[in-house]
GROMACS .gro file of N, CA, C and O in nm:
model
  344
    1MET      N    1   0.433  -0.077  -3.248
    1MET     CA    2   0.546  -0.114  -3.165
    1MET      C    3   0.659  -0.011  -3.184
    1MET      O    4   0.681   0.037  -3.293
    2ALA      N    5   0.729   0.014  -3.075
    2ALA     CA    6   0.837   0.113  -3.080
    2ALA      C    7   0.955   0.062  -3.160
    2ALA      O    8   0.983  -0.057  -3.164
    3ASN      N    9   1.026   0.154  -3.224
    3ASN     CA   10   1.141   0.118  -3.306
    3ASN      C   11   1.274   0.151  -3.239
    3ASN      O   12   1.374   0.088  -3.266
    4HIS      N   13   1.274   0.253  -3.154
    4HIS     CA   14   1.399   0.298  -3.094
    4HIS      C   15   1.436   0.211  -2.976
    4HIS      O   16   1.351   0.164  -2.900
    5LYS      N   17   1.567   0.192  -2.959
    5LYS     CA   18   1.617   0.110  -2.848
    5LYS      C   19   1.573   0.166  -2.713
    5LYS      O   20   1.532   0.091  -2.623
    6SER      N   21   1.582   0.296  -2.699
    6SER     CA   22   1.546   0.359  -2.571
    6SER      C   23   1.397   0.342  -2.541
    6SER      O   24   1.359   0.322  -2.425
    7ALA      N   25   1.314   0.349  -2.645
    7ALA     CA   26   1.170   0.332  -2.626
    7ALA      C   27   1.138   0.188  -2.584
    7ALA      O   28   1.052   0.165  -2.497
    8LEU      N   29   1.208   0.092  -2.642
    8LEU     CA   30   1.188  -0.048  -2.603
    8LEU      C   31   1.231  -0.069  -2.457
    8LEU      O   32   1.164  -0.141  -2.382
    9LYS      N   33   1.339  -0.005  -2.419
    9LYS     CA   34   1.386  -0.016  -2.280
    9LYS      C   35   1.286   0.047  -2.184
    9LYS      O   36   1.260  -0.007  -2.076
   10ARG      N   37   1.228   0.162  -2.223
   10ARG     CA   38   1.128   0.228  -2.139
   10ARG      C   39   1.008   0.136  -2.120
   10ARG      O   40   0.951   0.130  -2.010
   11ILE      N   41   0.967   0.069  -2.227
   11ILE     CA   42   0.852  -0.023  -2.217
   11ILE      C   43   0.883  -0.133  -2.116
   11ILE      O   44   0.799  -0.166  -2.031
   12ARG      N   45   1.003  -0.191  -2.124
   12ARG     CA   46   1.041  -0.296  -2.029
   12ARG      C   47   1.046  -0.242  -1.886
   12ARG      O   48   0.995  -0.305  -1.793
   13ALA      N   49   1.107  -0.127  -1.869
   13ALA     CA   50   1.121  -0.068  -1.735
   13ALA      C   51   0.985  -0.033  -1.676
   13ALA      O   52   0.959  -0.058  -1.558
   14ASN      N   53   0.898   0.027  -1.758
   14ASN     CA   54   0.765   0.065  -1.711
   14ASN      C   55   0.684  -0.057  -1.671
   14ASN      O   56   0.610  -0.054  -1.573
   15ASN      N   57   0.697  -0.164  -1.747
   15ASN     CA   58   0.624  -0.286  -1.714
   15ASN      C   59   0.673  -0.344  -1.581
   15ASN      O   60   0.592  -0.386  -1.498
   16ALA      N   61   0.803  -0.343  -1.559
   16ALA     CA   62   0.859  -0.394  -1.434
   16ALA      C   63   0.810  -0.310  -1.315
   16ALA      O   64   0.771  -0.364  -1.211
   17LYS      N   65   0.811  -0.177  -1.332
   17LYS     CA   66   0.764  -0.088  -1.225
   17LYS      C   67   0.616  -0.108  -1.199
   17LYS      O   68   0.572  -0.107  -1.083
   18ARG      N   69   0.538  -0.127  -1.305
   18ARG     CA   70   0.395  -0.147  -1.292
   18ARG      C   71   0.366  -0.272  -1.210
   18ARG      O   72   0.283  -0.271  -1.118
   19LEU      N   73   0.437  -0.380  -1.241
   19LEU     CA   74   0.417  -0.504  -1.167
   19LEU      C   75   0.457  -0.488  -1.020
   19LEU      O   76   0.387  -0.537  -0.931
   20ARG      N   77   0.567  -0.419  -0.995
   20ARG     CA   78   0.611  -0.397  -0.857
   20ARG      C   79   0.509  -0.314  -0.780
   20ARG      O   80   0.475  -0.345  -0.666
   21ASN      N   81   0.458  -0.208  -0.844
   21ASN     CA   82   0.359  -0.122  -0.779
   21ASN      C   83   0.232  -0.199  -0.748
   21ASN      O   84   0.173  -0.184  -0.641
   22ARG      N   85   0.187  -0.281  -0.842
   22ARG     CA   86   0.066  -0.360  -0.821
   22ARG      C   87   0.084  -0.457  -0.706
   22ARG      O   88  -0.007  -0.476  -0.625
   23TYR      N   89   0.202  -0.519  -0.699
   23TYR     CA   90   0.230  -0.614  -0.592
   23TYR      C   91   0.226  -0.544  -0.456
   23TYR      O   92   0.163  -0.593  -0.361
   24GLN      N   93   0.293  -0.428  -0.446
   24GLN     CA   94   0.297  -0.356  -0.319
   24GLN      C   95   0.159  -0.308  -0.278
   24GLN      O   96   0.122  -0.316  -0.160
   25ALA      N   97   0.081  -0.258  -0.373
   25ALA     CA   98  -0.053  -0.209  -0.342
   25ALA      C   99  -0.144  -0.323  -0.298
   25ALA      O  100  -0.220  -0.309  -0.201
   26LYS      N  101  -0.135  -0.435  -0.366
   26LYS     CA  102  -0.218  -0.550  -0.332
   26LYS      C  103  -0.181  -0.605  -0.194
   26LYS      O  104  -0.268  -0.641  -0.114
   27THR      N  105  -0.052  -0.611  -0.165
   27THR     CA  106  -0.006  -0.659  -0.035
   27THR      C  107  -0.058  -0.568   0.076
   27THR      O  108  -0.103  -0.616   0.181
   28THR      N  109  -0.054  -0.438   0.054
   28THR     CA  110  -0.104  -0.343   0.152
   28THR      C  111  -0.253  -0.361   0.174
   28THR      O  112  -0.300  -0.361   0.289
   29ARG      N  113  -0.329  -0.379   0.066
   29ARG     CA  114  -0.473  -0.402   0.080
   29ARG      C  115  -0.501  -0.529   0.161
   29ARG      O  116  -0.594  -0.532   0.242
   30THR      N  117  -0.421  -0.632   0.140
   30THR     CA  118  -0.439  -0.756   0.214
   30THR      C  119  -0.414  -0.733   0.364
   30THR      O  120  -0.489  -0.783   0.448
   31PHE      N  121  -0.310  -0.656   0.395
   31PHE     CA  122  -0.281  -0.627   0.536
   31PHE      C  123  -0.392  -0.543   0.598
   31PHE      O  124  -0.425  -0.561   0.716
   32ILE      N  125  -0.450  -0.451   0.521
   32ILE     CA  126  -0.561  -0.369   0.572
   32ILE      C  127  -0.679  -0.459   0.605
   32ILE      O  128  -0.742  -0.445   0.711
   33LYS      N  129  -0.710  -0.554   0.517
   33LYS     CA  130  -0.821  -0.648   0.544
   33LYS      C  131  -0.792  -0.731   0.667
   33LYS      O  132  -0.881  -0.757   0.748
   34ARG      N  133  -0.665  -0.774   0.682
   34ARG     CA  134  -0.627  -0.852   0.799
   34ARG      C  135  -0.644  -0.770   0.927
   34ARG      O  136  -0.692  -0.821   1.029
   35LEU      N  137  -0.609  -0.641   0.922
   35LEU     CA  138  -0.624  -0.553   1.037
   35LEU      C  139  -0.771  -0.534   1.071
   35LEU      O  140  -0.809  -0.540   1.188
   36LYS      N  141  -0.855  -0.515   0.970
   36LYS     CA  142  -0.998  -0.492   0.994
   36LYS      C  143  -1.068  -0.615   1.052
   36LYS      O  144  -1.169  -0.602   1.119
   37SER      N  145  -1.014  -0.733   1.024
   37SER     CA  146  -1.077  -0.855   1.076
   37SER      C  147  -1.028  -0.891   1.215
   37SER      O  148  -1.074  -0.988   1.275
   38THR      N  149  -0.934  -0.813   1.270
   38THR     CA  150  -0.877  -0.840   1.402
   38THR      C  151  -0.972  -0.792   1.511
   38THR      O  152  -1.035  -0.687   1.499
   39THR      N  153  -0.981  -0.871   1.618
   39THR     CA  154  -1.062  -0.830   1.733
   39THR      C  155  -0.976  -0.805   1.856
   39THR      O  156  -1.022  -0.747   1.953
   40ASP      N  157  -0.850  -0.848   1.854
   40ASP     CA  158  -0.759  -0.831   1.966
   40ASP      C  159  -0.689  -0.695   1.958
   40ASP      O  160  -0.630  -0.661   1.855
   41GLN      N  161  -0.694  -0.619   2.066
   41GLN     CA  162  -0.639  -0.484   2.069
   41GLN      C  163  -0.487  -0.482   2.047
   41GLN      O  164  -0.436  -0.405   1.967
   42GLY      N  165  -0.414  -0.567   2.117
   42GLY     CA  166  -0.268  -0.567   2.106
   42GLY      C  167  -0.221  -0.603   1.967
   42GLY      O  168  -0.131  -0.540   1.911
   43GLU      N  169  -0.282  -0.706   1.912
   43GLU     CA  170  -0.247  -0.750   1.775
   43GLU      C  171  -0.280  -0.640   1.675
   43GLU      O  172  -0.204  -0.615   1.581
   44ALA      N  173  -0.393  -0.573   1.696
   44ALA     CA  174  -0.436  -0.467   1.605
   44ALA      C  175  -0.336  -0.351   1.607
   44ALA      O  176  -0.305  -0.294   1.502
   45GLN      N  177  -0.285  -0.316   1.725
   45GLN     CA  178  -0.189  -0.205   1.733
   45GLN      C  179  -0.058  -0.239   1.661
   45GLN      O  180  -0.001  -0.154   1.594
   46GLU      N  181  -0.013  -0.363   1.675
   46GLU     CA  182   0.109  -0.406   1.604
   46GLU      C  183   0.088  -0.404   1.454
   46GLU      O  184   0.172  -0.356   1.378
   47LEU      N  185  -0.028  -0.456   1.411
   47LEU     CA  186  -0.059  -0.458   1.268
   47LEU      C  187  -0.073  -0.315   1.215
   47LEU      O  188  -0.033  -0.287   1.101
   48TYR      N  189  -0.130  -0.226   1.297
   48TYR     CA  190  -0.150  -0.088   1.252
   48TYR      C  191  -0.017  -0.021   1.221
   48TYR      O  192  -0.006   0.053   1.123
   49LYS      N  193   0.084  -0.047   1.304
   49LYS     CA  194   0.217   0.011   1.278
   49LYS      C  195   0.269  -0.034   1.142
   49LYS      O  196   0.321   0.046   1.064
   50THR      N  197   0.255  -0.163   1.115
   50THR     CA  198   0.302  -0.218   0.987
   50THR      C  199   0.225  -0.159   0.870
   50THR      O  200   0.284  -0.112   0.772
   51VAL      N  201   0.093  -0.160   0.882
   51VAL     CA  202   0.007  -0.112   0.772
   51VAL      C  203   0.029   0.037   0.749
   51VAL      O  204   0.035   0.082   0.634
   52SER      N  205   0.046   0.111   0.856
   52SER     CA  206   0.066   0.255   0.844
   52SER      C  207   0.193   0.286   0.765
   52SER      O  208   0.193   0.373   0.676
   53SER      N  209   0.301   0.213   0.795
   53SER     CA  210   0.425   0.238   0.722
   53SER      C  211   0.413   0.194   0.577
   53SER      O  212   0.469   0.257   0.487
   54MET      N  213   0.338   0.086   0.552
   54MET     CA  214   0.316   0.042   0.414
   54MET      C  215   0.240   0.147   0.334
   54MET      O  216   0.274   0.178   0.219
   55ILE      N  217   0.138   0.204   0.396
   55ILE     CA  218   0.057   0.307   0.330
   55ILE      C  219   0.142   0.431   0.302
   55ILE      O  220   0.136   0.489   0.193
   56ASP      N  221   0.224   0.469   0.400
   56ASP     CA  222   0.313   0.585   0.381
   56ASP      C  223   0.409   0.562   0.264
   56ASP      O  224   0.436   0.653   0.186
   57ARG      N  225   0.461   0.439   0.254
   57ARG     CA  226   0.554   0.407   0.146
   57ARG      C  227   0.485   0.419   0.011
   57ARG      O  228   0.544   0.469  -0.086
   58LEU      N  229   0.360   0.371   0.002
   58LEU     CA  230   0.286   0.381  -0.125
   58LEU      C  231   0.263   0.528  -0.163
   58LEU      O  232   0.275   0.564  -0.281
   59ALA      N  233   0.230   0.610  -0.063
   59ALA     CA  234   0.205   0.751  -0.091
   59ALA      C  235   0.334   0.821  -0.132
   59ALA      O  236   0.334   0.906  -0.222
   60LYS      N  237   0.445   0.785  -0.068
   60LYS     CA  238   0.574   0.847  -0.100
   60LYS      C  239   0.614   0.819  -0.244
   60LYS      O  240   0.671   0.904  -0.311
   61LYS      N  241   0.582   0.699  -0.291
   61LYS     CA  242   0.618   0.660  -0.428
   61LYS      C  243   0.509   0.695  -0.529
   61LYS      O  244   0.515   0.654  -0.645
   62ASN      N  245   0.407   0.769  -0.485
   62ASN     CA  246   0.295   0.811  -0.570
   62ASN      C  247   0.217   0.695  -0.631
   62ASN      O  248   0.161   0.706  -0.739
   63ILE      N  249   0.215   0.582  -0.561
   63ILE     CA  250   0.133   0.471  -0.606
   63ILE      C  251  -0.012   0.498  -0.568
   63ILE      O  252  -0.104   0.468  -0.643
   64ILE      N  253  -0.031   0.559  -0.450
   64ILE     CA  254  -0.162   0.610  -0.411
   64ILE      C  255  -0.145   0.758  -0.376
   64ILE      O  256  -0.034   0.803  -0.346
   65HIS      N  257  -0.254   0.832  -0.381
   65HIS     CA  258  -0.250   0.975  -0.352
   65HIS      C  259  -0.227   0.996  -0.203
   65HIS      O  260  -0.273   0.916  -0.121
   66LYS      N  261  -0.159   1.105  -0.167
   66LYS     CA  262  -0.127   1.129  -0.026
   66LYS      C  263  -0.253   1.149   0.058
   66LYS      O  264  -0.256   1.110   0.175
   67ASN      N  265  -0.357   1.207   0.000
   67ASN     CA  266  -0.481   1.226   0.075
   67ASN      C  267  -0.552   1.093   0.100
   67ASN      O  268  -0.613   1.074   0.204
   68LYS      N  269  -0.543   1.002   0.003
   68LYS     CA  270  -0.601   0.869   0.023
   68LYS      C  271  -0.526   0.797   0.134
   68LYS      O  272  -0.586   0.728   0.216
   69ALA      N  273  -0.395   0.814   0.137
   69ALA     CA  274  -0.314   0.752   0.243
   69ALA      C  275  -0.355   0.806   0.379
   69ALA      O  276  -0.374   0.729   0.475
   70ALA      N  277  -0.371   0.936   0.388
   70ALA     CA  278  -0.411   0.999   0.514
   70ALA      C  279  -0.550   0.951   0.557
   70ALA      O  280  -0.573   0.921   0.675
   71HIS      N  281  -0.639   0.940   0.460
   71HIS     CA  282  -0.776   0.895   0.487
   71HIS      C  283  -0.775   0.752   0.539
   71HIS      O  284  -0.841   0.721   0.640
   72ASN      N  285  -0.700   0.664   0.473
   72ASN     CA  286  -0.692   0.524   0.515
   72ASN      C  287  -0.634   0.512   0.655
   72ASN      O  288  -0.685   0.436   0.739
   73LYS      N  289  -0.527   0.584   0.682
   73LYS     CA  290  -0.462   0.577   0.813
   73LYS      C  291  -0.556   0.628   0.922
   73LYS      O  292  -0.563   0.569   1.031
   74SER      N  293  -0.629   0.733   0.892
   74SER     CA  294  -0.723   0.789   0.989
   74SER      C  295  -0.832   0.688   1.022
   74SER      O  296  -0.865   0.667   1.140
   75LYS      N  297  -0.889   0.625   0.919
   75LYS     CA  298  -0.996   0.527   0.940
   75LYS      C  299  -0.945   0.408   1.021
   75LYS      O  300  -1.014   0.359   1.111
   76LEU      N  301  -0.824   0.363   0.990
   76LEU     CA  302  -0.769   0.246   1.059
   76LEU      C  303  -0.735   0.282   1.205
   76LEU      O  304  -0.756   0.199   1.295
   77ALA      N  305  -0.685   0.402   1.229
   77ALA     CA  306  -0.655   0.445   1.365
   77ALA      C  307  -0.783   0.451   1.448
   77ALA      O  308  -0.786   0.409   1.564
   78LYS      N  309  -0.888   0.502   1.386
   78LYS     CA  310  -1.018   0.508   1.452
   78LYS      C  311  -1.067   0.368   1.488
   78LYS      O  312  -1.120   0.343   1.597
   79PHE      N  313  -1.048   0.275   1.396
   79PHE     CA  314  -1.089   0.136   1.418
   79PHE      C  315  -1.010   0.074   1.535
   79PHE      O  316  -1.069   0.012   1.624
   80VAL      N  317  -0.878   0.094   1.536
   80VAL     CA  318  -0.794   0.035   1.640
   80VAL      C  319  -0.829   0.097   1.777
   80VAL      O  320  -0.837   0.026   1.877
   81ASN      N  321  -0.851   0.227   1.780
   81ASN     CA  322  -0.889   0.293   1.905
   81ASN      C  323  -1.027   0.250   1.952
   81ASN      O  324  -1.054   0.244   2.071
   82GLY      N  325  -1.113   0.217   1.858
   82GLY     CA  326  -1.247   0.166   1.892
   82GLY      C  327  -1.240   0.030   1.958
   82GLY      O  328  -1.323  -0.004   2.041
   83LEU      N  329  -1.141  -0.047   1.920
   83LEU     CA  330  -1.123  -0.180   1.983
   83LEU      C  331  -1.088  -0.164   2.131
   83LEU      O  332  -1.128  -0.246   2.213
   84ALA      N  333  -1.013  -0.060   2.163
   84ALA     CA  334  -0.973  -0.037   2.301
   84ALA      C  335  -1.096  -0.004   2.387
   84ALA      O  336  -1.105  -0.046   2.502
   85ALA      N  337  -1.189   0.073   2.329
   85ALA     CA  338  -1.308   0.113   2.403
   85ALA      C  339  -1.403  -0.005   2.424
   85ALA      O  340  -1.473  -0.012   2.525
   86ALA      N  341  -1.404  -0.096   2.329
   86ALA     CA  342  -1.499  -0.207   2.337
   86ALA      C  343  -1.457  -0.314   2.436
   86ALA      O  344  -1.355  -0.319   2.491
   0.00000   0.00000   0.00000
């Protein structure tokens, strides 16, 4: 266990950030699943806007890698555009 006051504070701060990051990442994954289960084109496009901004926010804060964010957005865009064709 850490002895210095600053080290104890870092432990508390890191734990708080970890929990916040996990919450945001999990919420984004839930929205992605909700988007993938959608069959309505209009609803999918609205959800895609929300999910896309959530993914961008995670990448900006380095919770996920920027390439993973780009990959996810590309796959979801392809899915939403596929709904239009069907």
